PDB file of C-alpha atoms and ligand atoms in Angstrom:
ATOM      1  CA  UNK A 141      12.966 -64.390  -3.274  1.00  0.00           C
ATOM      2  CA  UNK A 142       9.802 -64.864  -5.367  1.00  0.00           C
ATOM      3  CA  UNK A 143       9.675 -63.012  -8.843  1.00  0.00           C
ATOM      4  CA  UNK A 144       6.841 -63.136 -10.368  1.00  0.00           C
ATOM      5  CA  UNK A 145       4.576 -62.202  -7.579  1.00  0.00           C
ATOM      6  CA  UNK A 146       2.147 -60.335 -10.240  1.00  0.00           C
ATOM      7  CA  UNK A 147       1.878 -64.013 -12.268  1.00  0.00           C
ATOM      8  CA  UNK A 148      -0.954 -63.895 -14.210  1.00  0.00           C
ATOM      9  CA  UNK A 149      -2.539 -60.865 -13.359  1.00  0.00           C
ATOM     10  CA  UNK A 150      -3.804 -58.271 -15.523  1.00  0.00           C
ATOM     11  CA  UNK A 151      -2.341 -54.626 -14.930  1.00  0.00           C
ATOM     12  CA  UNK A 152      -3.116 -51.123 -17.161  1.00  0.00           C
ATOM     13  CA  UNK A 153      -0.599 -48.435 -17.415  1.00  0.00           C
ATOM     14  CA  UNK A 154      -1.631 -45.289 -18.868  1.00  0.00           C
ATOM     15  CA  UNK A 155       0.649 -43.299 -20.936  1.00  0.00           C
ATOM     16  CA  UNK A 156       2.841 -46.279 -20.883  1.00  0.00           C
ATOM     17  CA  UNK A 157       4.860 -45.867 -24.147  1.00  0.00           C
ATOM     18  CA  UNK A 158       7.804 -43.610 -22.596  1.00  0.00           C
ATOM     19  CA  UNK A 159       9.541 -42.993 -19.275  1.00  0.00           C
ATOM     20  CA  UNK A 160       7.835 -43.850 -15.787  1.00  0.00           C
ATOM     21  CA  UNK A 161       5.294 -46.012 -17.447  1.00  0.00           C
ATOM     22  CA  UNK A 162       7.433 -47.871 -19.682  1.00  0.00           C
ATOM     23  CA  UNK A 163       9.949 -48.768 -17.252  1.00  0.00           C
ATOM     24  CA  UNK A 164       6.854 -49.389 -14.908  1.00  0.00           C
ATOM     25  CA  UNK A 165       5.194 -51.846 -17.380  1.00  0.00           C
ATOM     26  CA  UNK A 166       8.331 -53.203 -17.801  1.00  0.00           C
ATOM     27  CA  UNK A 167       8.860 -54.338 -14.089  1.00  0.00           C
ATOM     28  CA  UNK A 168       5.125 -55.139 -14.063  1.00  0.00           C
ATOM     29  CA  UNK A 169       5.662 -57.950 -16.728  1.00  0.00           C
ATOM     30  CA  UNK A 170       9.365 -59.028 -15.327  1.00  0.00           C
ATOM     31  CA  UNK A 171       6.850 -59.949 -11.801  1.00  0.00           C
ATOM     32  CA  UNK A 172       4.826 -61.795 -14.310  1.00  0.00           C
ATOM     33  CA  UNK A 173       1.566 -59.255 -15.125  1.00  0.00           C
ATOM     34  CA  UNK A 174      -0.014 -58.984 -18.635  1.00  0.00           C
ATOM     35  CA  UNK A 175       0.395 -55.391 -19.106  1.00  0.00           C
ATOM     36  CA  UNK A 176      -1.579 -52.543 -21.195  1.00  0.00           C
ATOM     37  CA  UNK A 177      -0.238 -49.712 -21.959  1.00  0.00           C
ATOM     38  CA  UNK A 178      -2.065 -46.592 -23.497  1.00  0.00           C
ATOM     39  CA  UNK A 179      -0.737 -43.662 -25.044  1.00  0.00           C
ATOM     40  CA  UNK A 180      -1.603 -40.626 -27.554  1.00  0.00           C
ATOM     41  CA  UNK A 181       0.695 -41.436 -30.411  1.00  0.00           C
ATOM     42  CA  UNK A 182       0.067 -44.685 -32.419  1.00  0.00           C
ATOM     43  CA  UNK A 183       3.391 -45.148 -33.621  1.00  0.00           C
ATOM     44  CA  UNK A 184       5.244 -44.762 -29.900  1.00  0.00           C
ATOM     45  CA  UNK A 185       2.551 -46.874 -28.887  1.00  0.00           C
ATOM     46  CA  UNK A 186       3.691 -49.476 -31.548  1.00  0.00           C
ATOM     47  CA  UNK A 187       7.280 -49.097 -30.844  1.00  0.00           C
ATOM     48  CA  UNK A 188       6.980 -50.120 -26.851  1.00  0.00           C
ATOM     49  CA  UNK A 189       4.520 -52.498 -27.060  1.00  0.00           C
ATOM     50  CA  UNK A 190       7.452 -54.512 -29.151  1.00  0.00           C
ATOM     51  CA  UNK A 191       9.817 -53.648 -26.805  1.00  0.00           C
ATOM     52  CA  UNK A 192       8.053 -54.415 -24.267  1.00  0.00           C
ATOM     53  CA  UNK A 193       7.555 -58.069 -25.614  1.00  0.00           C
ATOM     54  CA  UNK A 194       4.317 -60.557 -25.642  1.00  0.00           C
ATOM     55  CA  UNK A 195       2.674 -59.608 -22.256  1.00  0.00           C
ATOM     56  CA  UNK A 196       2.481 -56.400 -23.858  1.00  0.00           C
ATOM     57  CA  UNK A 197      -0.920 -54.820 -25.081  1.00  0.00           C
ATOM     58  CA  UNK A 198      -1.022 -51.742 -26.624  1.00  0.00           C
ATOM     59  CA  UNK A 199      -4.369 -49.213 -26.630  1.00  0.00           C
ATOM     60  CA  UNK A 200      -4.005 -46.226 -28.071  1.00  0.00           C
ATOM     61  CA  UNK A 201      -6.167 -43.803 -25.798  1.00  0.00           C
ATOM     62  CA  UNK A 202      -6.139 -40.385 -24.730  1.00  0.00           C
ATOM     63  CA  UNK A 203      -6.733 -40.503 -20.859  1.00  0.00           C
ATOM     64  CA  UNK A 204      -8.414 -37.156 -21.006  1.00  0.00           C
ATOM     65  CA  UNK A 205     -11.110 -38.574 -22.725  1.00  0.00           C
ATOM     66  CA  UNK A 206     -14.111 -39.801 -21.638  1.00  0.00           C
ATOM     67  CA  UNK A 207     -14.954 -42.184 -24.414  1.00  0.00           C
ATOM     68  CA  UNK A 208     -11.196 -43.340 -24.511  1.00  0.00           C
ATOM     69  CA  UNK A 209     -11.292 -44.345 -20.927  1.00  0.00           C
ATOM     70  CA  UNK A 210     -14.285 -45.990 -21.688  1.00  0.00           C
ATOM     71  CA  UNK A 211     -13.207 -48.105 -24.455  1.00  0.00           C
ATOM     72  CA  UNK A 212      -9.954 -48.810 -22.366  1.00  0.00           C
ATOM     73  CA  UNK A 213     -11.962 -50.383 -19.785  1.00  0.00           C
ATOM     74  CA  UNK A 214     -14.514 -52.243 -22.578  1.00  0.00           C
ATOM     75  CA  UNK A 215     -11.262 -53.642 -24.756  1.00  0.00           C
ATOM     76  CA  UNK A 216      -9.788 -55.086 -21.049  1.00  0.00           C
ATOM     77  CA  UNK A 217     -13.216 -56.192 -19.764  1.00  0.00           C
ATOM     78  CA  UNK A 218     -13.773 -57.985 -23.047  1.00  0.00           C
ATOM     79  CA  UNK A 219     -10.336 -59.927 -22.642  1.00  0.00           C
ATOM     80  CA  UNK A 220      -9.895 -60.324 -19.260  1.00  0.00           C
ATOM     81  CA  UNK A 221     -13.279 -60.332 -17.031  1.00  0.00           C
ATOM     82  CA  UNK A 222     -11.513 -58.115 -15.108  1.00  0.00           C
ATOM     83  CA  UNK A 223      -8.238 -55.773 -13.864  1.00  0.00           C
ATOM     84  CA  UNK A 224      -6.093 -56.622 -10.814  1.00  0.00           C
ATOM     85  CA  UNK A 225      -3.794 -53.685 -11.110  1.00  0.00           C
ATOM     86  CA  UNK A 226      -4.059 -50.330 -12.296  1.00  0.00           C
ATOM     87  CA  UNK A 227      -1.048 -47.480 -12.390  1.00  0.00           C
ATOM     88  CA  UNK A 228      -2.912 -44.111 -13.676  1.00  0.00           C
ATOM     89  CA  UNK A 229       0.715 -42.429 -14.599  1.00  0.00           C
ATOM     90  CA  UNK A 230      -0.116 -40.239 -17.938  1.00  0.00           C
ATOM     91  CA  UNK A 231       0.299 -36.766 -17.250  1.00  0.00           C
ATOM     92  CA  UNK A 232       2.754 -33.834 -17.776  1.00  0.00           C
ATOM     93  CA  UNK A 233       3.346 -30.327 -17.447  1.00  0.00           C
ATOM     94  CA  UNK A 234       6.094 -27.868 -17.519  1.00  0.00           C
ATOM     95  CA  UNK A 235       8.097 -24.805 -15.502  1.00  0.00           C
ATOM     96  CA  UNK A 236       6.306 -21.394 -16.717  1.00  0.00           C
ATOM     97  CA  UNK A 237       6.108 -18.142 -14.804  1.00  0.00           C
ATOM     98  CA  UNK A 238       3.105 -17.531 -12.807  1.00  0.00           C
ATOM     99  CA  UNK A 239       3.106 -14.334 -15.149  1.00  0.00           C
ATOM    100  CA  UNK A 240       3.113 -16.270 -18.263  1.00  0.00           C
ATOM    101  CA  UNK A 241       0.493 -19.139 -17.641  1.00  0.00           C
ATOM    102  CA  UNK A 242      -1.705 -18.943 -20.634  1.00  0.00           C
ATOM    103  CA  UNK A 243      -5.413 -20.150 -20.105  1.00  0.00           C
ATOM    104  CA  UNK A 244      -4.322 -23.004 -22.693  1.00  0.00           C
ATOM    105  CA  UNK A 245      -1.917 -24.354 -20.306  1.00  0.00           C
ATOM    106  CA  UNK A 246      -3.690 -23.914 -17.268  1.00  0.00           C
ATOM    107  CA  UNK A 247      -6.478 -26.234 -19.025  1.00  0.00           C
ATOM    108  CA  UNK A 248      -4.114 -28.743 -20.596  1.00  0.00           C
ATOM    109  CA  UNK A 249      -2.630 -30.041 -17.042  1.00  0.00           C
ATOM    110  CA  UNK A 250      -5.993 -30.012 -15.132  1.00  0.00           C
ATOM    111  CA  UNK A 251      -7.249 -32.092 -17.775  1.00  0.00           C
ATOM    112  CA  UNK A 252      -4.667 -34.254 -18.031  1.00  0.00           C
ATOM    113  CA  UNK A 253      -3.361 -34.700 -14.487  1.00  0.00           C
ATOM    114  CA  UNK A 254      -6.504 -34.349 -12.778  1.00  0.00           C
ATOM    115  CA  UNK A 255      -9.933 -35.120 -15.005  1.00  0.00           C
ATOM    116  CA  UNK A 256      -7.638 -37.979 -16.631  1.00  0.00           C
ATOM    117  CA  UNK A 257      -6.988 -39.632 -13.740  1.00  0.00           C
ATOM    118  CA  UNK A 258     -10.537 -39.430 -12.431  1.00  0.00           C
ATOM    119  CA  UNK A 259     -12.440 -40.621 -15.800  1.00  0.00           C
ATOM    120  CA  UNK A 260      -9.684 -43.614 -16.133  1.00  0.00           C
ATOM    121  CA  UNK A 261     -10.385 -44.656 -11.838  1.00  0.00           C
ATOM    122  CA  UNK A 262     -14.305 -44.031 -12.765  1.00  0.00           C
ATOM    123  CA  UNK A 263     -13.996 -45.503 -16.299  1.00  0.00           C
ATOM    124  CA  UNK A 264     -12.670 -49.082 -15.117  1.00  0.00           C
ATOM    125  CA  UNK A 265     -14.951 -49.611 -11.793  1.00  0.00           C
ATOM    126  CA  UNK A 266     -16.870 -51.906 -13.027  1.00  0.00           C
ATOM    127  CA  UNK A 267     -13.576 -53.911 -14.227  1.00  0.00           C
ATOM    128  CA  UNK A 268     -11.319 -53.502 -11.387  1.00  0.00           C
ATOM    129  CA  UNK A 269     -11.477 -56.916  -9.229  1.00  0.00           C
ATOM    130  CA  UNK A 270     -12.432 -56.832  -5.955  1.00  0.00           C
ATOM    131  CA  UNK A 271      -9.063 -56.333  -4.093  1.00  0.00           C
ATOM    132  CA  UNK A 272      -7.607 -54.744  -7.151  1.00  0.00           C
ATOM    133  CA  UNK A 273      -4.644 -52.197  -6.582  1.00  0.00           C
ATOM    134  CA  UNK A 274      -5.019 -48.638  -7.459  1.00  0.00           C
ATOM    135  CA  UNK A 275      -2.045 -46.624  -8.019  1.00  0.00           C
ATOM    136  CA  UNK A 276      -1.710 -43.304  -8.992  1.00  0.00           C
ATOM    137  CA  UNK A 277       1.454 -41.464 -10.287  1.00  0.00           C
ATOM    138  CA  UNK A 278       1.862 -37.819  -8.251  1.00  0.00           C
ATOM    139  CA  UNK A 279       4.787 -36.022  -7.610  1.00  0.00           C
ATOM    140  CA  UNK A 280       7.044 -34.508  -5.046  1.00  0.00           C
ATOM    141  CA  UNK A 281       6.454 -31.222  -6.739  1.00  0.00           C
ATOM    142  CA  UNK A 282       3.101 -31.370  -4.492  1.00  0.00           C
ATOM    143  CA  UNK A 283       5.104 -30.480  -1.484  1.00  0.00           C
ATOM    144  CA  UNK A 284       8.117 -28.252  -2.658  1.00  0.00           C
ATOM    145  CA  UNK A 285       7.040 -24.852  -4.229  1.00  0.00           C
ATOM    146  CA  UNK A 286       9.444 -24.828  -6.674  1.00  0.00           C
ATOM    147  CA  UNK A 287       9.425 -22.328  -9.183  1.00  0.00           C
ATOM    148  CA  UNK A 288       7.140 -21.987 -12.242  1.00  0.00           C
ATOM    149  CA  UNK A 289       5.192 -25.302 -10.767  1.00  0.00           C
ATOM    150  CA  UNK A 290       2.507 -24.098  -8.951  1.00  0.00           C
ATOM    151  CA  UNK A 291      -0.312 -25.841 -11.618  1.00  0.00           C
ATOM    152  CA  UNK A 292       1.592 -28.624 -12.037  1.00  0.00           C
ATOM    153  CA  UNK A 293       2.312 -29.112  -8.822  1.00  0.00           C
ATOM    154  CA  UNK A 294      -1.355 -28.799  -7.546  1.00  0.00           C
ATOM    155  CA  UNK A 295      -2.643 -30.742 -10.262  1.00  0.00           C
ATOM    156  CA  UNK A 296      -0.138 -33.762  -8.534  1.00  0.00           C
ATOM    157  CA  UNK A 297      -1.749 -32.379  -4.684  1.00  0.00           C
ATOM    158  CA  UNK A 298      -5.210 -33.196  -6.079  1.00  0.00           C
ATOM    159  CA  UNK A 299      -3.865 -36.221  -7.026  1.00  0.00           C
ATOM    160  CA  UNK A 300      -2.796 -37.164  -3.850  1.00  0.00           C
ATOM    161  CA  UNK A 301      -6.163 -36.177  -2.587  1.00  0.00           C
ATOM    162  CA  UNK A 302      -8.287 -38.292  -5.174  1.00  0.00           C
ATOM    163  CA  UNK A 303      -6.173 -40.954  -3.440  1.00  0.00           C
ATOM    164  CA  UNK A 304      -7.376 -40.860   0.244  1.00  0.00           C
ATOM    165  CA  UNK A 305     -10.854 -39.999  -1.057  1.00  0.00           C
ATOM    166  CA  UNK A 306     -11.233 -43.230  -3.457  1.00  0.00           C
ATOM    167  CA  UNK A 307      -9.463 -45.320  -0.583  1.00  0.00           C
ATOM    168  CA  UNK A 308     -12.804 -44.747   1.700  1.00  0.00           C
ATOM    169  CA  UNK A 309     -14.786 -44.801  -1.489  1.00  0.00           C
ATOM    170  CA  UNK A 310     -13.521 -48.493  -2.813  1.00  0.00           C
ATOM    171  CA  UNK A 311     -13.028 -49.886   0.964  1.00  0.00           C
ATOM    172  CA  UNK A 312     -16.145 -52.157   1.062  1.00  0.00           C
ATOM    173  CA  UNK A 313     -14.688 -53.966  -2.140  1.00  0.00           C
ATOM    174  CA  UNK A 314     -11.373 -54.107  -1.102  1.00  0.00           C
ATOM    175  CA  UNK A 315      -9.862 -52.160  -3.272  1.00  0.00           C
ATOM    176  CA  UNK A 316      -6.337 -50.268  -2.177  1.00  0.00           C
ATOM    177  CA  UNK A 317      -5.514 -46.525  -3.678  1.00  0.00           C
ATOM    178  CA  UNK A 318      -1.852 -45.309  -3.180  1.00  0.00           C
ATOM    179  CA  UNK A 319       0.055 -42.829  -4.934  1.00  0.00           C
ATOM    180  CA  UNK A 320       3.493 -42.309  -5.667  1.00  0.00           C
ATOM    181  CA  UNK A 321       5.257 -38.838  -6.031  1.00  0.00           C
ATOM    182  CA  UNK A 322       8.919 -39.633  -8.049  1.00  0.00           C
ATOM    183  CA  UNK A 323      11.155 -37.284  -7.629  1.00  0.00           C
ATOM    184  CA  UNK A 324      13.515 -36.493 -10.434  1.00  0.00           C
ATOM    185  CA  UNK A 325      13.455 -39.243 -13.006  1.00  0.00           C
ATOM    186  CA  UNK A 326      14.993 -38.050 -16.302  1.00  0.00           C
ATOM    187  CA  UNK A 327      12.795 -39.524 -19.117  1.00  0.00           C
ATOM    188  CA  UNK A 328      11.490 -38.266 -22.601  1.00  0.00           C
ATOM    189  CA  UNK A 329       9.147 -36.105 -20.821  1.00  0.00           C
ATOM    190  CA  UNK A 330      12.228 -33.984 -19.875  1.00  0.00           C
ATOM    191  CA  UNK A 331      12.927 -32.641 -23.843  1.00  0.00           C
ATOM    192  CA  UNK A 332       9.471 -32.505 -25.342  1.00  0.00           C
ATOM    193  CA  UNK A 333       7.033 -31.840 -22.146  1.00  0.00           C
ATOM    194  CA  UNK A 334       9.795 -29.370 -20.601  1.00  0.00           C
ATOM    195  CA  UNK A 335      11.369 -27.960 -23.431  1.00  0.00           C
ATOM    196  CA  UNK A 336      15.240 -29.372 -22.151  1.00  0.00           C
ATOM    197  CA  UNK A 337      18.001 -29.881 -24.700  1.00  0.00           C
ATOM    198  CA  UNK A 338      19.947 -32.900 -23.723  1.00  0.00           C
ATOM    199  CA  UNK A 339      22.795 -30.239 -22.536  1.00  0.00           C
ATOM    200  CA  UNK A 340      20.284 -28.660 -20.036  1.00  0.00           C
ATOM    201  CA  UNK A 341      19.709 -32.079 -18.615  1.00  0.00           C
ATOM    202  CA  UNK A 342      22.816 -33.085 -18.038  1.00  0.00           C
ATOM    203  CA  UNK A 343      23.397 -30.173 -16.262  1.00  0.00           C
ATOM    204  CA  UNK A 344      20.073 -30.558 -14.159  1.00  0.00           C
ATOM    205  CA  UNK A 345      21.318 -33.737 -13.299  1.00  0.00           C
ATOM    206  CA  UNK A 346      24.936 -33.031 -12.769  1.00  0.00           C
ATOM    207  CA  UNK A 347      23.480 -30.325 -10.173  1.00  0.00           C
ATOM    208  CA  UNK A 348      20.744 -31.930  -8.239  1.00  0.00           C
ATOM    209  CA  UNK A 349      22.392 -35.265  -7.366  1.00  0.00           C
ATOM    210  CA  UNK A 350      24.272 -33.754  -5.009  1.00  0.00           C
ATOM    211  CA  UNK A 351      21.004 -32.217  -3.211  1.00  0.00           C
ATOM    212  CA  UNK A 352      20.066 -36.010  -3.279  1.00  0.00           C
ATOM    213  CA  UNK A 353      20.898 -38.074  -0.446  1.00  0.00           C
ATOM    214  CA  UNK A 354      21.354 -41.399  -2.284  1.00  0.00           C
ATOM    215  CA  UNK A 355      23.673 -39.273  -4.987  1.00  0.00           C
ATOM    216  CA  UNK A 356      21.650 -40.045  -8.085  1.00  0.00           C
ATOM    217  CA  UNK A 357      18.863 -38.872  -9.627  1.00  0.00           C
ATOM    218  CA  UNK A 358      16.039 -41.940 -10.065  1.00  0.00           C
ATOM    219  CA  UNK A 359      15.490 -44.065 -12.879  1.00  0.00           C
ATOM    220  CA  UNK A 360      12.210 -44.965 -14.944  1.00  0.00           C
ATOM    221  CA  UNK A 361      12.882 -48.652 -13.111  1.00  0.00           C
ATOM    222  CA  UNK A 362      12.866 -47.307  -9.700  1.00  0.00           C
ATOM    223  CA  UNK A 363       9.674 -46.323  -9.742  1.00  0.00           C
ATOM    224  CA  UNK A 364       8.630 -49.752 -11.384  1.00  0.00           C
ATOM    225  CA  UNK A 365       9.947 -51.419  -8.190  1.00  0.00           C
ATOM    226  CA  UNK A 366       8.337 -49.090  -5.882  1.00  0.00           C
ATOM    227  CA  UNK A 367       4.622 -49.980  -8.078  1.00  0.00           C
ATOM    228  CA  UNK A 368       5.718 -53.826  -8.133  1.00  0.00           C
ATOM    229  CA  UNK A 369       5.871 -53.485  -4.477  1.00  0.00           C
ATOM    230  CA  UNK A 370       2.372 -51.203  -3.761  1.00  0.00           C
ATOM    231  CA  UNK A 371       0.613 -53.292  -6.624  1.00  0.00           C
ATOM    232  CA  UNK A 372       1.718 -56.535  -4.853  1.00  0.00           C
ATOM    233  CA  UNK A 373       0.135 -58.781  -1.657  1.00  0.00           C
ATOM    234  CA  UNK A 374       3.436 -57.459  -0.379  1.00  0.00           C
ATOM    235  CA  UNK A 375       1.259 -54.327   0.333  1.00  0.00           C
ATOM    236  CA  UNK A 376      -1.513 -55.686   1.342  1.00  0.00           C
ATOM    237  CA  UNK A 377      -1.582 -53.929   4.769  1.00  0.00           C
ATOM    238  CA  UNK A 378      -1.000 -50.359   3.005  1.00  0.00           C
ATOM    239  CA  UNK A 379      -3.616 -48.291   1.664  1.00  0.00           C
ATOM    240  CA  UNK A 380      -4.315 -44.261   1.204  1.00  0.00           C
ATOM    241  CA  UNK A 381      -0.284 -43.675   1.636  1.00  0.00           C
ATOM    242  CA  UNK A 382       1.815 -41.853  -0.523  1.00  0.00           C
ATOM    243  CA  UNK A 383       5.104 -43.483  -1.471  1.00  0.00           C
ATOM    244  CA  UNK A 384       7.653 -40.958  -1.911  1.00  0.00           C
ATOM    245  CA  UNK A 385      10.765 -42.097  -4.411  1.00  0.00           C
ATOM    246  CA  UNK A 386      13.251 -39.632  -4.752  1.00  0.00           C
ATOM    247  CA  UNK A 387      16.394 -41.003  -2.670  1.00  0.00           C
ATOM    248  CA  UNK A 388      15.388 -38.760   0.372  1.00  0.00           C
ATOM    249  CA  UNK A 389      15.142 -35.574  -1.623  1.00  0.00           C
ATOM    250  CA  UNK A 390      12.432 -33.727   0.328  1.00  0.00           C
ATOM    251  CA  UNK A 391      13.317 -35.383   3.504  1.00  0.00           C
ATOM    252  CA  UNK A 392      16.280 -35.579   4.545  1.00  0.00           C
ATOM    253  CA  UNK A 393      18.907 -32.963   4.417  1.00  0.00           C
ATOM    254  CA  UNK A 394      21.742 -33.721   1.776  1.00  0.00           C
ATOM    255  CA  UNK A 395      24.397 -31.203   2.650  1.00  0.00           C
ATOM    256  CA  UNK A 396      27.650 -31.582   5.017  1.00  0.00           C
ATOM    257  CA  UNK A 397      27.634 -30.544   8.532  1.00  0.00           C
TER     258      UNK A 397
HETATM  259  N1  NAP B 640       9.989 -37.682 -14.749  1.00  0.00           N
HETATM  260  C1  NAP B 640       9.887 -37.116 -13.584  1.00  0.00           C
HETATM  261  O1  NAP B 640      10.883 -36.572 -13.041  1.00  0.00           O
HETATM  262  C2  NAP B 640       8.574 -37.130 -12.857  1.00  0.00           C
HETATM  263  C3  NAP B 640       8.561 -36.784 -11.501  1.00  0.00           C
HETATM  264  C4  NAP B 640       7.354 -36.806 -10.822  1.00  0.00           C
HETATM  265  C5  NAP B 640       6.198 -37.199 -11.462  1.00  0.00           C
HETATM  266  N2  NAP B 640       6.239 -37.529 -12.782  1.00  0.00           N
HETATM  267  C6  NAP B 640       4.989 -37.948 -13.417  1.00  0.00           C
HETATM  268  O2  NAP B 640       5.202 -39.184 -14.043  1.00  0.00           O
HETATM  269  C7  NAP B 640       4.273 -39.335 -15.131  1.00  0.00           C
HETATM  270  C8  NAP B 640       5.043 -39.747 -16.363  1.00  0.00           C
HETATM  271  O3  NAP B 640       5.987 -38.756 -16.667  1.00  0.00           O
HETATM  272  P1  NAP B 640       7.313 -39.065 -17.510  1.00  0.00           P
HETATM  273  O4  NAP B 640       8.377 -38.178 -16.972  1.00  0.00           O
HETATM  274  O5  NAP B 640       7.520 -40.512 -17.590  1.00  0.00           O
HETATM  275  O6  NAP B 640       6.867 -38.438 -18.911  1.00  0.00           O
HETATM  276  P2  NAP B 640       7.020 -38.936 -20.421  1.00  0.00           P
HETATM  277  O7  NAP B 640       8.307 -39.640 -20.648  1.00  0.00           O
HETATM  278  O8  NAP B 640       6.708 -37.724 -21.222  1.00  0.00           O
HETATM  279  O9  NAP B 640       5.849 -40.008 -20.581  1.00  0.00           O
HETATM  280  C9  NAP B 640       4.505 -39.613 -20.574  1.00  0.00           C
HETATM  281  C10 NAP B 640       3.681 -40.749 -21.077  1.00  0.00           C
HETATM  282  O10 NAP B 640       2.311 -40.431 -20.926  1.00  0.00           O
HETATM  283  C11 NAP B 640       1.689 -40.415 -22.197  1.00  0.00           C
HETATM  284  N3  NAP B 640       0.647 -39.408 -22.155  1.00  0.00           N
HETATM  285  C12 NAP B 640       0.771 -38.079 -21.928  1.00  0.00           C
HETATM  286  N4  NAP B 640      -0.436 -37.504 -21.942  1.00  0.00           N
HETATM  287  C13 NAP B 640      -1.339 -38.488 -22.159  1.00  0.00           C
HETATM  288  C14 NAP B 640      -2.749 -38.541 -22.293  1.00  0.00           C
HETATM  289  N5  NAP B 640      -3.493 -37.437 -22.226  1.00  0.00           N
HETATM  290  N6  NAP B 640      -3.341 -39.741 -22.511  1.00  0.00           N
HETATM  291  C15 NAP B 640      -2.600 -40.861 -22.605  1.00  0.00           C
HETATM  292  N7  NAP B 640      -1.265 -40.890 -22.491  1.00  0.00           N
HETATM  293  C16 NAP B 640      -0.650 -39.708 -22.291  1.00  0.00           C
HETATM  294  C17 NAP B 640       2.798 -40.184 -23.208  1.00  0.00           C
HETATM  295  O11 NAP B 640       2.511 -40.662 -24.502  1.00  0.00           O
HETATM  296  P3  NAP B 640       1.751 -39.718 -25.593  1.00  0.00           P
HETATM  297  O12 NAP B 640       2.413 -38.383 -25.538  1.00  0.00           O
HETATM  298  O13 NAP B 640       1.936 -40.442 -26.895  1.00  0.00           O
HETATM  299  O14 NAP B 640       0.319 -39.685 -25.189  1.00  0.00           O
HETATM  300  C18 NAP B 640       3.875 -41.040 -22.555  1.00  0.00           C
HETATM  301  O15 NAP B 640       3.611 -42.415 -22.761  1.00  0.00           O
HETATM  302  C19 NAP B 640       3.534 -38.010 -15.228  1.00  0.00           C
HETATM  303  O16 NAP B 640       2.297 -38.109 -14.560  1.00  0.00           O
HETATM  304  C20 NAP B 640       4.464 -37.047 -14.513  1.00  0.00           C
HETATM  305  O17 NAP B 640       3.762 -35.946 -14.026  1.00  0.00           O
HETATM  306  C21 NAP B 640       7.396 -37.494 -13.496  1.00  0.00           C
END
């Protein structure tokens, strides 16, 4: 089978440094992409673009910001003419009782989750290609109602939305707009966005494998097969879907008859 069906082109991945969009740029440049990554923190940012290796390019950005977006898409445009493939993953949130939302909070996810992922789309139109690949990182939170969620988890439902919306938008230029909703992927986010020890994960985990059909609980790479696939030609017949990873969590039921 052919591996490097991304050779040569030109992918961003915001908030790139840890977890999904790490392991996504990773699997990005294993099909053969030059990657960016952006994230917040300079010296993260640092630390995976070496890991990450020379197809690596690191911009340190806050995707909530509309002059960081745009210098994003000036620093690509000024390299690269243009961007095949963009996966707008930063974002975050955490469990809190509807009775203990602050205002603070309530802002902070909107902003991040939602006006970030419309001013990076917006920011890089005029650098996307033609037939570029839009991907957008939601969640499966968007359909469950689990507890303590319910900003986070619309936040990732508008996300899903801006998807089908900018899919009719970016038809005449050929331009495809998927999401994908992960289901539980432990990554960094799990101690410092959600407050877990390493303990309380391993208990998470322990537990909700077996509500998982597969048995596990994803990994950051699993997603960064399912964007290989959606950013590929091997997609080129799919647009406006959502791609649900989470080994059949919220389909299918797990339990014995
Ligand atoms: N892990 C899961 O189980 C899961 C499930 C469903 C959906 N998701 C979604 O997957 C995405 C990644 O989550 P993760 O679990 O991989 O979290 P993570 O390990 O905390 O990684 C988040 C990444 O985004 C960056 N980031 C956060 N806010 C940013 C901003 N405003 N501007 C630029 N970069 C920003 C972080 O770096 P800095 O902090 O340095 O900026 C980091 O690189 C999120 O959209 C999350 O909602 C995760």
């Amino acid at each position: 089978m052919e591996t490097q069906v991304l050779k040569g082109r030109v992918a961003l991945v915001t908030g790139g440094t840890t977890g999904i969009g790490f392991g996504s740029a990773k699997r990005l440049i294993e099909a053969g992409a030059i990657v960016y990554i952006t994230g917040r923190r300079q010296q993260v940012l640092d630390e995976a673009v070496a890991k990450l290796g020379p197809s690596a390019h690191g911009i340190q950005a806050d995707a909530a910001s509309k002059s960081d977006a745009q210098r994003v898409a000036d620093t690509i445009k000024a390299a690269h003419g243009q961007l095949d493939i963009l996966f707008a993953n930063a974002g975050g949130g955490h469990a809190t009782p509807l009775a203990d939302l602050t205002e603070e909070q309530i802002d902070s996810e909107l902003s991040i989750n939602v006006k970030g992922v419309v001013l990076t789309v917006q920011s890089l139109l005029g650098v996307l290609k033609d037939g570029a690949s839009v991907i957008l990182n939601a969640s499966i939170t968007a359909d469950m109602g689990l507890p303590g969620f319910a900003v986070y988890a619309a936040t990732k439902a508008a996300v899903r939305s801006l998807a089908r919306s900018w899919t009719t938008d970016l038809k005449d230029r050929k331009i495809r707009v998927n999401t994908i909703s992960p289901g539980v992927v432990p990554t960094e986010g799990y101690s410092h966005e959600q407050k877990m020890t390493q303990q309380q994960v391993d208990d998470y985990v322990a537990r909700v494998a077996s509500e998982i059909p597969v048995g596990r609980v994803g990994t950051v790479e699993d997603i960064g097969d399912a964007l290989v696939f959606l950013a590929s030609d091997a997609s080129s017949f799919i647009t406006g879907i959502d791609l649900i990873v989470d080994g059949g969590q919220t389909r299918v039921y797990a339990g014995k008859n």
